[in-house]
XYZ file of C-alpha atoms in Angstrom:
26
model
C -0.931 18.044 5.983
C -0.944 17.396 2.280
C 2.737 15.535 3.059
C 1.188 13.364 5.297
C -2.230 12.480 3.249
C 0.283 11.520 0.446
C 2.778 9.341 3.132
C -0.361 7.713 4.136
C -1.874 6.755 0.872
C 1.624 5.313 -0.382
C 1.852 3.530 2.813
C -1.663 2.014 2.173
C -0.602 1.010 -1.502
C 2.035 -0.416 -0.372
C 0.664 -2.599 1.992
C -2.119 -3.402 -0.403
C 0.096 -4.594 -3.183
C 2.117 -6.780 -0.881
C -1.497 -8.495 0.708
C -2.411 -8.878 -3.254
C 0.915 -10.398 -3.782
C 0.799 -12.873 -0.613
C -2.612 -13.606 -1.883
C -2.248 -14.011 -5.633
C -1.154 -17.743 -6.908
C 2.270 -18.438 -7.117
């Protein structure tokens, strides 16, 4: 389960950092 927490959470960074990204000011 621990695998899968960790998958999920880099997942969620991931997509986080590339909303921030399409978001921040070019």
């Amino acid at each position: 389960m621990s695998s899968q927490v960790r998958f999920r959470r880099r997942g969620i960074s991931v997509a986080w950092m590339q909303h921030y990204t399409s978001t921040a000011p070019t």
